[in-house]
CSV table of C-alpha atoms in Angstrom, one decimal:
chain,number,residue,atom,x,y,z
A,92,MET,CA,70.2,130.3,113.4
A,93,ASN,CA,70.7,127.6,115.9
A,94,VAL,CA,71.6,124.0,115.5
A,95,THR,CA,67.9,122.8,115.7
A,96,ASP,CA,67.0,124.9,112.9
A,97,LEU,CA,69.8,123.4,110.8
A,98,PHE,CA,68.8,119.7,111.2
A,99,PRO,CA,65.8,119.8,108.9
A,100,ALA,CA,67.8,121.6,106.3
A,101,LEU,CA,70.6,119.2,106.5
A,102,ARG,CA,68.2,116.3,106.2
A,103,ASN,CA,66.9,117.4,103.0
A,104,LEU,CA,70.4,117.9,101.4
A,105,PRO,CA,71.4,115.4,98.7
A,106,ARG,CA,73.9,112.9,99.8
A,107,ILE,CA,77.0,114.6,98.2
A,108,ASP,CA,76.2,117.9,100.0
A,109,LYS,CA,75.9,116.1,103.3
A,110,LEU,CA,79.3,114.7,102.7
A,111,LYS,CA,80.7,118.2,102.1
A,112,VAL,CA,79.0,119.4,105.2
A,113,MET,CA,80.7,116.6,107.2
A,114,GLN,CA,84.1,117.4,105.7
A,115,PHE,CA,83.6,121.0,106.5
A,116,LEU,CA,82.9,120.2,110.1
A,117,VAL,CA,85.7,117.8,110.5
A,118,LEU,CA,88.1,120.3,109.2
A,119,GLU,CA,86.7,122.9,111.5
A,120,LEU,CA,87.1,120.7,114.5
A,121,ALA,CA,90.6,119.8,113.5
A,122,LYS,CA,91.5,123.4,113.5
A,123,GLU,CA,90.3,123.8,116.9
A,124,GLU,CA,92.2,120.9,118.5
A,125,ASN,CA,95.0,121.6,121.0
A,126,PRO,CA,97.8,121.5,120.6
A,127,SER,CA,97.9,122.2,117.0
A,128,LEU,CA,100.7,121.0,114.9
A,129,GLU,CA,102.7,123.5,112.7
A,130,GLN,CA,103.4,122.9,109.1
A,131,GLY,CA,107.2,122.3,108.6
A,132,ALA,CA,108.0,122.1,112.3
A,133,THR,CA,109.9,119.0,113.7
A,134,TYR,CA,108.4,117.2,116.6
A,135,GLU,CA,110.0,114.4,118.7
A,136,ILE,CA,108.3,111.1,118.9
A,137,TRP,CA,108.8,108.5,121.5
A,138,SER,CA,109.3,104.9,120.3
A,139,PRO,CA,109.5,101.7,122.3
A,140,LEU,CA,112.4,100.7,120.0
A,141,ASN,CA,115.2,99.5,122.1
A,142,SER,CA,113.2,100.0,125.2
A,143,HIS,CA,113.8,96.9,127.2
A,144,GLU,CA,111.5,98.1,130.0
A,145,ALA,CA,108.6,98.3,127.5
A,146,ALA,CA,109.1,95.0,126.3
A,147,HIS,CA,109.5,93.4,129.7
A,148,GLN,CA,106.1,95.1,130.8
A,149,LEU,CA,104.4,93.9,127.6
A,150,ALA,CA,105.5,90.3,128.3
A,151,GLN,CA,104.2,90.4,131.8
A,152,LEU,CA,101.0,91.7,130.7
A,153,LEU,CA,100.7,88.9,128.0
A,154,GLU,CA,101.6,86.3,130.6
A,155,GLU,CA,99.0,87.6,133.0
A,156,ASP,CA,96.4,87.6,130.3
A,157,LYS,CA,97.3,84.0,129.3
A,158,LEU,CA,97.1,82.8,133.0
A,159,THR,CA,93.5,84.7,133.4
A,160,LYS,CA,92.2,83.0,130.2
A,161,ASN,CA,93.5,79.6,131.3
A,162,ALA,CA,91.9,79.8,134.8
């Protein structure tokens, strides 16, 4: 069965079954994502907290945006 054969069958499903199909497909797509995260593993996350360079760059972008809107 190919995808074009599925569309008419899916169209005829009740709303609750359509939602179940959507949930199934979303979970299947999530499993295929790379990189996958392992349960219980620890991952390093970067944060701009205490990043003075990031704060300076953001201030510059906001100032440029302000000047552009006032021009």
